[in-house]
PDB file of C-alpha atoms in Angstrom:
ATOM      1  CA  MET A   1    -134.063 -33.767  -3.679  1.00 46.00           C
ATOM      2  CA  MET A   2    -131.419 -35.054  -1.045  1.00 47.00           C
ATOM      3  CA  SER A   3    -131.291 -38.513  -2.825  1.00 49.00           C
ATOM      4  CA  LEU A   4    -130.692 -36.545  -6.213  1.00 48.00           C
ATOM      5  CA  TYR A   5    -128.017 -34.416  -4.949  1.00 47.00           C
ATOM      6  CA  SER A   6    -125.991 -37.276  -3.151  1.00 50.00           C
ATOM      7  CA  GLY A   7    -126.327 -39.271  -6.443  1.00 50.00           C
ATOM      8  CA  GLN A   8    -124.328 -36.505  -8.354  1.00 52.00           C
ATOM      9  CA  LYS A   9    -121.532 -35.987  -5.930  1.00 57.00           C
ATOM     10  CA  PRO A  10    -119.596 -39.097  -6.899  1.00 61.00           C
ATOM     11  CA  ALA A  11    -119.740 -38.084 -10.637  1.00 60.00           C
ATOM     12  CA  HIS A  12    -118.344 -34.515  -9.839  1.00 61.00           C
ATOM     13  CA  LYS A  13    -115.409 -36.104  -7.745  1.00 61.00           C
ATOM     14  CA  ALA A  14    -114.646 -38.828 -10.563  1.00 64.00           C
ATOM     15  CA  SER A  15    -114.247 -35.603 -13.158  1.00 70.00           C
ATOM     16  CA  ALA A  16    -112.253 -34.019 -10.966  1.00 69.00           C
ATOM     17  CA  LEU A  17    -110.085 -36.915 -10.585  1.00 66.00           C
ATOM     18  CA  VAL A  18    -109.921 -37.608 -14.012  1.00 65.00           C
ATOM     19  CA  ASN A  19    -108.564 -34.045 -14.818  1.00 68.00           C
ATOM     20  CA  VAL A  20    -106.124 -34.291 -12.127  1.00 67.00           C
ATOM     21  CA  LEU A  21    -104.784 -37.684 -13.730  1.00 66.00           C
ATOM     22  CA  CYS A  22    -104.707 -36.137 -17.219  1.00 70.00           C
ATOM     23  CA  ALA A  23    -102.722 -33.161 -15.668  1.00 67.00           C
ATOM     24  CA  PHE A  24    -100.197 -35.611 -14.081  1.00 65.00           C
ATOM     25  CA  ALA A  25     -99.957 -37.637 -17.091  1.00 67.00           C
ATOM     26  CA  ILE A  26     -99.308 -34.438 -19.134  1.00 69.00           C
ATOM     27  CA  MET A  27     -96.446 -33.308 -16.409  1.00 68.00           C
ATOM     28  CA  LEU A  28     -94.894 -36.690 -16.484  1.00 65.00           C
ATOM     29  CA  MET A  29     -94.619 -36.387 -20.097  1.00 68.00           C
ATOM     30  CA  ILE A  30     -92.923 -32.859 -20.373  1.00 66.00           C
ATOM     31  CA  MET A  31     -90.987 -33.294 -16.976  1.00 65.00           C
ATOM     32  CA  PRO A  32     -88.108 -35.330 -18.769  1.00 68.00           C
ATOM     33  CA  PRO A  33     -87.373 -32.930 -21.559  1.00 65.00           C
ATOM     34  CA  ALA A  34     -87.892 -29.826 -19.152  1.00 57.00           C
ATOM     35  CA  LEU A  35     -85.331 -31.333 -16.493  1.00 60.00           C
ATOM     36  CA  THR A  36     -82.841 -32.480 -19.436  1.00 63.00           C
ATOM     37  CA  SER A  37     -82.798 -28.737 -20.694  1.00 58.00           C
ATOM     38  CA  LEU A  38     -82.665 -27.430 -17.127  1.00 55.00           C
ATOM     39  CA  ARG A  39     -79.798 -29.514 -16.461  1.00 61.00           C
ATOM     40  CA  GLN A  40     -78.072 -28.695 -19.776  1.00 60.00           C
ATOM     41  CA  ALA A  41     -78.239 -25.061 -19.155  1.00 58.00           C
ATOM     42  CA  SER A  42     -76.760 -25.379 -15.657  1.00 57.00           C
ATOM     43  CA  GLU A  43     -73.937 -27.608 -16.883  1.00 61.00           C
ATOM     44  CA  THR A  44     -73.515 -24.610 -19.645  1.00 64.00           C
ATOM     45  CA  VAL A  45     -73.377 -22.147 -17.017  1.00 69.00           C
ATOM     46  CA  VAL A  46     -70.991 -23.992 -14.580  1.00 75.00           C
ATOM     47  CA  SER A  47     -68.801 -24.894 -17.844  1.00 81.00           C
ATOM     48  CA  TYR A  48     -68.541 -21.251 -18.680  1.00 84.00           C
ATOM     49  CA  TYR A  49     -67.646 -19.792 -15.339  1.00 91.00           C
ATOM     50  CA  ASP A  50     -65.131 -22.818 -15.165  1.00 92.00           C
ATOM     51  CA  ARG A  51     -63.419 -21.744 -18.351  1.00 92.00           C
ATOM     52  CA  ARG A  52     -63.500 -18.169 -17.345  1.00 94.00           C
ATOM     53  CA  TYR A  53     -61.810 -18.919 -14.079  1.00 95.00           C
ATOM     54  CA  ALA A  54     -58.835 -20.840 -15.918  1.00 95.00           C
ATOM     55  CA  GLU A  55     -58.613 -18.113 -18.451  1.00 96.00           C
ATOM     56  CA  ASN A  56     -58.110 -15.437 -15.998  1.00 96.00           C
ATOM     57  CA  LYS A  57     -55.575 -17.414 -14.278  1.00 97.00           C
ATOM     58  CA  ILE A  58     -53.666 -17.803 -17.479  1.00 97.00           C
ATOM     59  CA  SER A  59     -53.896 -14.118 -18.117  1.00 97.00           C
ATOM     60  CA  MET A  60     -52.737 -13.155 -14.783  1.00 97.00           C
ATOM     61  CA  ALA A  61     -49.664 -15.563 -14.991  1.00 97.00           C
ATOM     62  CA  LEU A  62     -48.747 -14.101 -18.656  1.00 97.00           C
ATOM     63  CA  ALA A  63     -49.145 -10.503 -17.331  1.00 96.00           C
ATOM     64  CA  LEU A  64     -46.298 -11.313 -14.960  1.00 96.00           C
ATOM     65  CA  LEU A  65     -44.016 -12.169 -17.681  1.00 96.00           C
ATOM     66  CA  ARG A  66     -45.284 -10.139 -20.609  1.00 95.00           C
ATOM     67  CA  ASP A  67     -43.141  -6.922 -19.661  1.00 94.00           C
ATOM     68  CA  PRO A  68     -39.955  -8.823 -18.815  1.00 94.00           C
ATOM     69  CA  VAL A  69     -40.103 -10.720 -21.758  1.00 94.00           C
ATOM     70  CA  PHE A  70     -40.723  -7.801 -23.827  1.00 92.00           C
ATOM     71  CA  TYR A  71     -37.680  -5.870 -22.363  1.00 93.00           C
ATOM     72  CA  CYS A  72     -35.693  -8.998 -21.948  1.00 92.00           C
ATOM     73  CA  GLY A  73     -32.094  -8.269 -23.237  1.00 86.00           C
ATOM     74  CA  ILE A  74     -32.338  -4.700 -23.442  1.00 86.00           C
ATOM     75  CA  SER A  75     -29.011  -3.342 -23.504  1.00 80.00           C
ATOM     76  CA  MET A  76     -27.507  -6.875 -22.670  1.00 81.00           C
ATOM     77  CA  PRO A  77     -26.029  -9.414 -25.086  1.00 76.00           C
ATOM     78  CA  LEU A  78     -27.262 -12.849 -25.661  1.00 78.00           C
ATOM     79  CA  ASP A  79     -24.096 -14.551 -25.711  1.00 83.00           C
ATOM     80  CA  LYS A  80     -23.331 -15.875 -22.322  1.00 85.00           C
ATOM     81  CA  LYS A  81     -19.517 -15.228 -22.477  1.00 88.00           C
ATOM     82  CA  ILE A  82     -19.882 -11.688 -23.163  1.00 87.00           C
ATOM     83  CA  TYR A  83     -23.121 -11.413 -20.868  1.00 90.00           C
ATOM     84  CA  LYS A  84     -20.790 -12.371 -17.951  1.00 92.00           C
ATOM     85  CA  LYS A  85     -17.954 -10.210 -19.008  1.00 90.00           C
ATOM     86  CA  LEU A  86     -19.971  -7.120 -18.954  1.00 89.00           C
ATOM     87  CA  PHE A  87     -21.091  -7.866 -15.458  1.00 92.00           C
ATOM     88  CA  MET A  88     -17.607  -8.175 -14.285  1.00 92.00           C
ATOM     89  CA  ASN A  89     -17.804 -11.991 -13.990  1.00 93.00           C
ATOM     90  CA  SER A  90     -19.948 -11.532 -10.983  1.00 95.00           C
ATOM     91  CA  ILE A  91     -20.716 -14.648  -8.746  1.00 95.00           C
ATOM     92  CA  TYR A  92     -23.995 -13.445  -7.963  1.00 95.00           C
ATOM     93  CA  GLU A  93     -27.461 -13.993  -9.821  1.00 93.00           C
ATOM     94  CA  PRO A  94     -28.714 -13.050 -12.120  1.00 94.00           C
ATOM     95  CA  PHE A  95     -25.126 -11.468 -13.469  1.00 94.00           C
ATOM     96  CA  CYS A  96     -23.628 -15.217 -13.467  1.00 94.00           C
ATOM     97  CA  TRP A  97     -26.421 -16.615 -15.913  1.00 94.00           C
ATOM     98  CA  ASP A  98     -25.869 -17.706 -19.288  1.00 91.00           C
ATOM     99  CA  GLY A  99     -27.222 -14.789 -20.741  1.00 91.00           C
ATOM    100  CA  PRO A 100     -30.381 -12.645 -20.355  1.00 93.00           C
ATOM    101  CA  ILE A 101     -32.555 -15.703 -20.887  1.00 93.00           C
ATOM    102  CA  LYS A 102     -32.241 -19.061 -19.591  1.00 92.00           C
ATOM    103  CA  ILE A 103     -34.735 -22.200 -19.158  1.00 95.00           C
ATOM    104  CA  SER A 104     -33.968 -24.843 -16.855  1.00 94.00           C
ATOM    105  CA  SER A 105     -35.688 -27.552 -14.953  1.00 94.00           C
ATOM    106  CA  SER A 106     -38.164 -26.443 -12.292  1.00 92.00           C
ATOM    107  CA  LEU A 107     -37.969 -27.085  -8.291  1.00 87.00           C
ATOM    108  CA  SER A 108     -40.375 -29.866  -9.135  1.00 87.00           C
ATOM    109  CA  GLY A 109     -37.972 -31.419 -11.571  1.00 89.00           C
ATOM    110  CA  THR A 110     -40.208 -30.363 -14.572  1.00 91.00           C
ATOM    111  CA  GLU A 111     -38.027 -30.180 -17.794  1.00 92.00           C
ATOM    112  CA  ASN A 112     -38.124 -26.597 -19.182  1.00 95.00           C
ATOM    113  CA  GLY A 113     -40.163 -25.498 -16.405  1.00 97.00           C
ATOM    114  CA  GLU A 114     -38.292 -22.663 -15.153  1.00 97.00           C
ATOM    115  CA  LEU A 115     -37.781 -19.432 -17.082  1.00 97.00           C
ATOM    116  CA  ARG A 116     -35.005 -16.840 -15.892  1.00 96.00           C
ATOM    117  CA  ILE A 117     -34.962 -13.422 -17.578  1.00 95.00           C
ATOM    118  CA  ALA A 118     -32.844 -10.257 -17.045  1.00 95.00           C
ATOM    119  CA  TYR A 119     -34.498  -7.454 -18.651  1.00 95.00           C
ATOM    120  CA  GLY A 120     -34.559  -3.502 -18.391  1.00 93.00           C
ATOM    121  CA  VAL A 121     -37.076  -1.067 -17.123  1.00 92.00           C
ATOM    122  CA  PRO A 122     -37.161   2.236 -18.718  1.00 92.00           C
ATOM    123  CA  SER A 123     -37.148   5.117 -15.954  1.00 92.00           C
ATOM    124  CA  GLY A 124     -38.439   8.187 -18.070  1.00 91.00           C
ATOM    125  CA  ILE A 125     -35.186  10.024 -16.800  1.00 92.00           C
ATOM    126  CA  ARG A 126     -32.874  11.455 -19.478  1.00 93.00           C
ATOM    127  CA  VAL A 127     -29.209  12.301 -19.571  1.00 91.00           C
ATOM    128  CA  ILE A 128     -28.042  16.020 -19.354  1.00 92.00           C
ATOM    129  CA  GLY A 129     -25.261  16.441 -21.772  1.00 87.00           C
ATOM    130  CA  SER A 130     -23.329  13.659 -23.507  1.00 87.00           C
ATOM    131  CA  TYR A 131     -20.323  11.434 -22.163  1.00 85.00           C
ATOM    132  CA  ASP A 132     -17.552   9.760 -24.010  1.00 81.00           C
ATOM    133  CA  TYR A 133     -14.872   7.832 -21.730  1.00 70.00           C
ATOM    134  CA  GLY A 134     -12.945   4.924 -20.890  1.00 65.00           C
ATOM    135  CA  SER A 135     -13.325   2.503 -17.996  1.00 56.00           C
ATOM    136  CA  SER A 136     -12.671   4.972 -15.268  1.00 59.00           C
ATOM    137  CA  LYS A 137     -15.588   6.168 -13.157  1.00 65.00           C
ATOM    138  CA  LYS A 138     -17.566   8.794 -14.580  1.00 78.00           C
ATOM    139  CA  ILE A 139     -20.170  11.222 -13.283  1.00 85.00           C
ATOM    140  CA  ILE A 140     -23.365  11.168 -15.355  1.00 88.00           C
ATOM    141  CA  LYS A 141     -26.162  14.120 -14.740  1.00 89.00           C
ATOM    142  CA  LEU A 142     -29.777  13.207 -14.871  1.00 90.00           C
ATOM    143  CA  SER A 143     -32.589  15.499 -15.817  1.00 89.00           C
ATOM    144  CA  ARG A 144     -34.781  14.836 -12.774  1.00 85.00           C
ATOM    145  CA  SER A 145     -33.947  13.076  -9.155  1.00 83.00           C
ATOM    146  CA  GLU A 146     -34.113   9.355  -8.900  1.00 74.00           C
ATOM    147  CA  ASP A 147     -35.956   7.245  -6.408  1.00 74.00           C
ATOM    148  CA  GLU A 148     -33.238   6.122  -4.252  1.00 75.00           C
ATOM    149  CA  GLU A 149     -35.240   2.808  -3.697  1.00 82.00           C
ATOM    150  CA  ARG A 150     -34.391   1.669  -7.552  1.00 88.00           C
ATOM    151  CA  ILE A 151     -30.897   2.364  -7.341  1.00 91.00           C
ATOM    152  CA  MET A 152     -28.015   1.002  -5.134  1.00 91.00           C
ATOM    153  CA  GLU A 153     -24.485   1.900  -5.143  1.00 91.00           C
ATOM    154  CA  LYS A 154     -21.760  -0.752  -5.062  1.00 91.00           C
ATOM    155  CA  SER A 155     -18.530   1.012  -4.462  1.00 90.00           C
ATOM    156  CA  SER A 156     -15.871  -1.379  -5.926  1.00 91.00           C
ATOM    157  CA  GLY A 157     -16.066  -4.790  -7.541  1.00 92.00           C
ATOM    158  CA  PRO A 158     -18.558  -6.763  -9.505  1.00 94.00           C
ATOM    159  CA  PRO A 159     -22.359  -5.993  -8.902  1.00 94.00           C
ATOM    160  CA  LYS A 160     -23.987  -8.279  -6.305  1.00 94.00           C
ATOM    161  CA  TYR A 161     -27.740  -6.785  -6.472  1.00 94.00           C
ATOM    162  CA  VAL A 162     -29.904  -5.797  -9.552  1.00 94.00           C
ATOM    163  CA  LYS A 163     -30.325  -2.370  -8.191  1.00 93.00           C
ATOM    164  CA  ASN A 164     -26.481  -1.872  -8.694  1.00 94.00           C
ATOM    165  CA  VAL A 165     -26.601  -1.707 -12.321  1.00 94.00           C
ATOM    166  CA  VAL A 166     -27.831   0.706 -14.831  1.00 93.00           C
ATOM    167  CA  MET A 167     -28.207   0.951 -18.663  1.00 91.00           C
ATOM    168  CA  PHE A 168     -28.808   3.376 -21.456  1.00 89.00           C
ATOM    169  CA  ALA A 169     -31.030   2.726 -24.338  1.00 81.00           C
ATOM    170  CA  ARG A 170     -28.730   4.340 -27.020  1.00 82.00           C
ATOM    171  CA  SER A 171     -25.357   3.757 -25.496  1.00 82.00           C
ATOM    172  CA  PHE A 172     -22.132   3.041 -28.059  1.00 80.00           C
ATOM    173  CA  PRO A 173     -21.318   0.219 -28.201  1.00 77.00           C
ATOM    174  CA  PRO A 174     -24.649  -1.251 -27.507  1.00 75.00           C
ATOM    175  CA  SER A 175     -25.089  -3.656 -24.546  1.00 73.00           C
ATOM    176  CA  MET A 176     -22.972  -2.090 -22.191  1.00 81.00           C
ATOM    177  CA  PRO A 177     -24.382  -2.122 -18.453  1.00 89.00           C
ATOM    178  CA  LEU A 178     -22.958   0.093 -16.067  1.00 90.00           C
ATOM    179  CA  VAL A 179     -22.234  -0.569 -11.993  1.00 91.00           C
ATOM    180  CA  VAL A 180     -23.069   2.480 -10.045  1.00 92.00           C
ATOM    181  CA  ARG A 181     -20.361   3.374  -7.936  1.00 91.00           C
ATOM    182  CA  ASP A 182     -21.852   6.346  -6.279  1.00 91.00           C
ATOM    183  CA  LYS A 183     -24.536   8.896  -6.225  1.00 86.00           C
ATOM    184  CA  ASP A 184     -25.396  12.312  -4.735  1.00 83.00           C
ATOM    185  CA  ARG A 185     -27.987  13.283  -2.379  1.00 74.00           C
ATOM    186  CA  SER A 186     -30.225  14.845  -4.867  1.00 76.00           C
ATOM    187  CA  MET A 187     -30.141  11.791  -6.688  1.00 73.00           C
ATOM    188  CA  LYS A 188     -29.596  13.524 -10.119  1.00 82.00           C
ATOM    189  CA  VAL A 189     -25.704  12.748 -10.309  1.00 84.00           C
ATOM    190  CA  LEU A 190     -24.472   9.243 -10.557  1.00 86.00           C
ATOM    191  CA  GLN A 191     -21.045   7.822 -10.802  1.00 86.00           C
ATOM    192  CA  ALA A 192     -20.754   4.511 -12.822  1.00 86.00           C
ATOM    193  CA  GLU A 193     -18.172   2.357 -14.142  1.00 84.00           C
ATOM    194  CA  TYR A 194     -18.347  -0.551 -16.980  1.00 80.00           C
ATOM    195  CA  ALA A 195     -16.359  -3.525 -17.431  1.00 77.00           C
ATOM    196  CA  GLU A 196     -14.725  -2.930 -20.988  1.00 74.00           C
ATOM    197  CA  LYS A 197     -11.718  -0.966 -21.757  1.00 69.00           C
ATOM    198  CA  THR A 198     -13.003   0.326 -25.138  1.00 71.00           C
ATOM    199  CA  ARG A 199     -14.460   3.694 -25.848  1.00 74.00           C
ATOM    200  CA  TYR A 200     -18.124   4.069 -24.359  1.00 79.00           C
ATOM    201  CA  SER A 201     -20.346   7.167 -24.994  1.00 86.00           C
ATOM    202  CA  ILE A 202     -23.889   7.994 -23.760  1.00 88.00           C
ATOM    203  CA  SER A 203     -25.751  10.478 -26.028  1.00 88.00           C
ATOM    204  CA  GLU A 204     -27.465  13.583 -24.815  1.00 90.00           C
ATOM    205  CA  GLY A 205     -31.158  12.985 -23.790  1.00 92.00           C
ATOM    206  CA  ASP A 206     -30.727   9.054 -23.637  1.00 92.00           C
ATOM    207  CA  GLU A 207     -32.727   7.384 -21.057  1.00 93.00           C
ATOM    208  CA  LEU A 208     -31.951   5.768 -17.887  1.00 93.00           C
ATOM    209  CA  ILE A 209     -32.942   1.825 -17.661  1.00 93.00           C
ATOM    210  CA  TYR A 210     -33.061   0.018 -14.627  1.00 94.00           C
ATOM    211  CA  PHE A 211     -31.677  -3.470 -14.534  1.00 94.00           C
ATOM    212  CA  ARG A 212     -34.136  -6.126 -13.302  1.00 95.00           C
ATOM    213  CA  ALA A 213     -34.374  -9.783 -13.408  1.00 96.00           C
ATOM    214  CA  ILE A 214     -37.157 -12.367 -12.734  1.00 96.00           C
ATOM    215  CA  ARG A 215     -37.334 -16.251 -12.151  1.00 96.00           C
ATOM    216  CA  ALA A 216     -40.720 -17.911 -12.761  1.00 97.00           C
ATOM    217  CA  TYR A 217     -41.944 -21.476 -12.164  1.00 97.00           C
ATOM    218  CA  SER A 218     -45.034 -23.571 -11.249  1.00 96.00           C
ATOM    219  CA  TYR A 219     -45.172 -25.794  -8.076  1.00 95.00           C
ATOM    220  CA  SER A 220     -48.122 -27.559  -6.457  1.00 94.00           C
ATOM    221  CA  GLY A 221     -50.676 -25.641  -8.668  1.00 95.00           C
ATOM    222  CA  ILE A 222     -49.048 -22.317  -7.850  1.00 97.00           C
ATOM    223  CA  LEU A 223     -46.908 -19.869 -10.106  1.00 97.00           C
ATOM    224  CA  TYR A 224     -44.144 -18.628  -8.265  1.00 97.00           C
ATOM    225  CA  THR A 225     -41.809 -15.893  -9.003  1.00 96.00           C
ATOM    226  CA  ASP A 226     -38.623 -14.003  -7.703  1.00 94.00           C
ATOM    227  CA  ASP A 227     -37.961 -10.581  -8.760  1.00 91.00           C
ATOM    228  CA  TYR A 228     -34.433 -10.459  -7.029  1.00 91.00           C
ATOM    229  CA  ARG A 229     -35.713  -7.168  -5.376  1.00 82.00           C
ATOM    230  CA  ILE A 230     -37.260  -8.811  -2.277  1.00 70.00           C
ATOM    231  CA  SER A 231     -36.959 -11.694   0.171  1.00 67.00           C
ATOM    232  CA  GLY A 232     -37.192 -14.604  -1.601  1.00 77.00           C
ATOM    233  CA  ILE A 233     -39.662 -16.635  -4.133  1.00 90.00           C
ATOM    234  CA  GLN A 234     -43.444 -15.386  -3.767  1.00 92.00           C
ATOM    235  CA  PRO A 235     -46.489 -17.104  -4.678  1.00 95.00           C
ATOM    236  CA  ARG A 236     -48.239 -15.120  -7.498  1.00 95.00           C
ATOM    237  CA  VAL A 237     -51.137 -17.132  -9.008  1.00 97.00           C
ATOM    238  CA  ASP A 238     -52.860 -20.131  -7.796  1.00 96.00           C
ATOM    239  CA  GLY A 239     -54.756 -22.688 -10.319  1.00 96.00           C
ATOM    240  CA  ILE A 240     -51.584 -22.631 -12.707  1.00 97.00           C
ATOM    241  CA  GLU A 241     -51.206 -26.622 -12.659  1.00 96.00           C
ATOM    242  CA  ASP A 242     -47.992 -26.316 -14.937  1.00 97.00           C
ATOM    243  CA  ILE A 243     -46.060 -24.122 -17.140  1.00 97.00           C
ATOM    244  CA  SER A 244     -43.283 -24.799 -19.733  1.00 97.00           C
ATOM    245  CA  PHE A 245     -41.002 -22.757 -21.957  1.00 97.00           C
ATOM    246  CA  ASP A 246     -38.729 -23.125 -24.995  1.00 96.00           C
ATOM    247  CA  PHE A 247     -36.479 -20.413 -26.753  1.00 94.00           C
ATOM    248  CA  ASP A 248     -35.223 -20.349 -30.388  1.00 92.00           C
ATOM    249  CA  SER A 249     -32.174 -18.149 -30.212  1.00 84.00           C
ATOM    250  CA  THR A 250     -32.168 -17.972 -33.984  1.00 86.00           C
ATOM    251  CA  THR A 251     -35.706 -16.357 -34.260  1.00 89.00           C
ATOM    252  CA  LYS A 252     -35.504 -15.137 -30.858  1.00 90.00           C
ATOM    253  CA  ILE A 253     -38.988 -16.578 -30.208  1.00 94.00           C
ATOM    254  CA  LEU A 254     -40.185 -17.637 -26.808  1.00 95.00           C
ATOM    255  CA  ASN A 255     -42.850 -20.053 -26.683  1.00 97.00           C
ATOM    256  CA  ILE A 256     -44.818 -20.465 -23.239  1.00 98.00           C
ATOM    257  CA  TYR A 257     -47.273 -23.361 -22.573  1.00 98.00           C
ATOM    258  CA  VAL A 258     -49.589 -22.670 -19.710  1.00 98.00           C
ATOM    259  CA  LEU A 259     -51.987 -25.294 -18.143  1.00 98.00           C
ATOM    260  CA  ALA A 260     -54.531 -23.976 -15.653  1.00 98.00           C
ATOM    261  CA  ARG A 261     -57.496 -25.744 -13.954  1.00 96.00           C
ATOM    262  CA  GLY A 262     -61.185 -24.631 -13.505  1.00 94.00           C
ATOM    263  CA  ILE A 263     -62.951 -24.145 -10.067  1.00 93.00           C
ATOM    264  CA  LYS A 264     -65.179 -27.139 -10.324  1.00 91.00           C
ATOM    265  CA  GLN A 265     -64.328 -30.582  -9.007  1.00 92.00           C
ATOM    266  CA  TYR A 266     -65.583 -33.668 -11.050  1.00 90.00           C
ATOM    267  CA  SER A 267     -65.852 -37.112  -9.972  1.00 88.00           C
ATOM    268  CA  ASP A 268     -64.490 -38.410 -13.157  1.00 90.00           C
ATOM    269  CA  GLU A 269     -61.713 -37.714 -15.225  1.00 90.00           C
ATOM    270  CA  LYS A 270     -62.147 -34.570 -17.640  1.00 91.00           C
ATOM    271  CA  PRO A 271     -60.104 -34.241 -21.235  1.00 93.00           C
ATOM    272  CA  ILE A 272     -57.596 -31.132 -21.457  1.00 96.00           C
ATOM    273  CA  MET A 273     -59.168 -28.616 -23.288  1.00 95.00           C
ATOM    274  CA  TRP A 274     -57.087 -26.339 -26.107  1.00 94.00           C
ATOM    275  CA  ILE A 275     -54.305 -28.866 -26.551  1.00 95.00           C
ATOM    276  CA  GLU A 276     -53.869 -28.274 -30.248  1.00 93.00           C
ATOM    277  CA  ASN A 277     -50.940 -25.928 -30.445  1.00 93.00           C
ATOM    278  CA  CYS A 278     -48.955 -27.633 -27.475  1.00 96.00           C
ATOM    279  CA  PRO A 279     -46.049 -30.067 -28.261  1.00 96.00           C
ATOM    280  CA  GLN A 280     -47.064 -33.835 -27.759  1.00 95.00           C
ATOM    281  CA  ASN A 281     -44.366 -34.478 -25.186  1.00 95.00           C
ATOM    282  CA  ILE A 282     -45.785 -31.678 -22.818  1.00 96.00           C
ATOM    283  CA  VAL A 283     -49.493 -32.698 -23.603  1.00 96.00           C
ATOM    284  CA  SER A 284     -48.469 -36.373 -22.676  1.00 96.00           C
ATOM    285  CA  ARG A 285     -46.830 -35.347 -19.338  1.00 95.00           C
ATOM    286  CA  TRP A 286     -50.002 -33.198 -18.553  1.00 96.00           C
ATOM    287  CA  GLN A 287     -52.216 -36.183 -19.476  1.00 95.00           C
ATOM    288  CA  ALA A 288     -50.291 -38.537 -17.272  1.00 94.00           C
ATOM    289  CA  LYS A 289     -50.938 -36.555 -14.057  1.00 93.00           C
ATOM    290  CA  LYS A 290     -54.456 -37.061 -13.165  1.00 91.00           C
ATOM    291  CA  SER A 291     -56.779 -33.977 -11.744  1.00 93.00           C
ATOM    292  CA  PRO A 292     -60.349 -33.788 -10.496  1.00 93.00           C
ATOM    293  CA  TYR A 293     -60.609 -30.384 -12.145  1.00 95.00           C
ATOM    294  CA  ARG A 294     -61.228 -29.820 -15.910  1.00 95.00           C
ATOM    295  CA  ARG A 295     -57.932 -28.219 -17.304  1.00 97.00           C
ATOM    296  CA  TYR A 296     -57.267 -25.673 -20.049  1.00 97.00           C
ATOM    297  CA  ALA A 297     -54.023 -25.218 -21.936  1.00 97.00           C
ATOM    298  CA  ARG A 298     -52.873 -22.113 -23.868  1.00 97.00           C
ATOM    299  CA  LYS A 299     -49.608 -21.419 -25.833  1.00 97.00           C
ATOM    300  CA  VAL A 300     -48.168 -18.016 -26.664  1.00 97.00           C
ATOM    301  CA  GLY A 301     -45.289 -17.086 -28.752  1.00 96.00           C
ATOM    302  CA  TRP A 302     -43.438 -13.777 -27.884  1.00 95.00           C
ATOM    303  CA  ARG A 303     -40.367 -12.386 -29.745  1.00 92.00           C
ATOM    304  CA  LEU A 304     -37.465 -11.024 -27.848  1.00 88.00           C
ATOM    305  CA  SER A 305     -36.896  -7.935 -29.931  1.00 84.00           C
ATOM    306  CA  ASN A 306     -34.793  -6.216 -27.851  1.00 82.00           C
ATOM    307  CA  CYS A 307     -31.997  -8.884 -27.526  1.00 74.00           C
ATOM    308  CA  ILE A 308     -28.885  -8.042 -29.254  1.00 60.00           C
ATOM    309  CA  SER A 309     -26.604 -10.675 -30.672  1.00 53.00           C
ATOM    310  CA  ALA A 310     -22.951 -10.792 -30.024  1.00 45.00           C
ATOM    311  CA  GLU A 311     -21.999 -10.241 -33.566  1.00 44.00           C
ATOM    312  CA  ASN A 312     -23.334  -6.863 -33.348  1.00 43.00           C
ATOM    313  CA  ILE A 313     -21.917  -6.056 -30.253  1.00 41.00           C
ATOM    314  CA  GLN A 314     -18.683  -7.108 -31.334  1.00 41.00           C
ATOM    315  CA  GLU A 315     -19.091  -5.197 -34.884  1.00 40.00           C
ATOM    316  CA  ALA A 316     -19.996  -1.908 -32.919  1.00 39.00           C
ATOM    317  CA  SER A 317     -17.063  -2.388 -30.610  1.00 41.00           C
ATOM    318  CA  SER A 318     -14.433  -2.600 -33.231  1.00 42.00           C
ATOM    319  CA  LEU A 319     -15.584   0.688 -34.844  1.00 40.00           C
TER     320      LEU A 319
END
């Protein structure tokens, strides 16, 4: 019995070895496609999060500019001569700009890489009564108290800070900013003056508008802004590799071209995504600068619907 049992044991081992070899062969056959699918799935997930990261950065950058662009020029003229005149030819920014919107080279020397916008912020505060007066100081009564941090008086001369100026949405003639000369303790009464010598009127119930400005550009992969209310320029959004602007004064369309990077670094150069709507000169500049990241471009076009032409102001002033 012992010799019979010992003679069958090698056959059992051989059968098990064959099964292992078959399983191993099958595994070798299915492993490459499985690994390929796993790698592709991993790359898809990484690519998705990379794209979402860049999209979020672009959205954050545009969100900083959306309200200033929408309210750009409200109660302000586009013409640079009239713009400066209505701010009493002040030598301070943003009153000395060539109008409520200006595009220039950025700090890094990028052509059309810096946007400067003067705009208005509605306060929700209304005027009590109506006013019709000349260039002398005039007391304006408001429906509720004003936050003293939002307005700053300038007793004489041209404005120096954005908080020195207020505007009214339905003033006549349009686009007549007022310099705040004084305010009472209750913050419900303002004394203001404007530059022109013509008739000026404010309708009852008109809304008080704060004058504000912003400057924006990209430098070393970060979007910076200066809102002229705090000290200096502030970093706002990282991951913004470049931002460029162009403005058509006829159609009043502002185009913004944003280039943002993803979060993953690659060993080889990756093509820039979504460049189809961007001008070739901007795309060429982007492509000339190498990056270990995949980069994503976006173009938006916003209309400056609140900007008033010089002709409309002169027309109204002559009435």
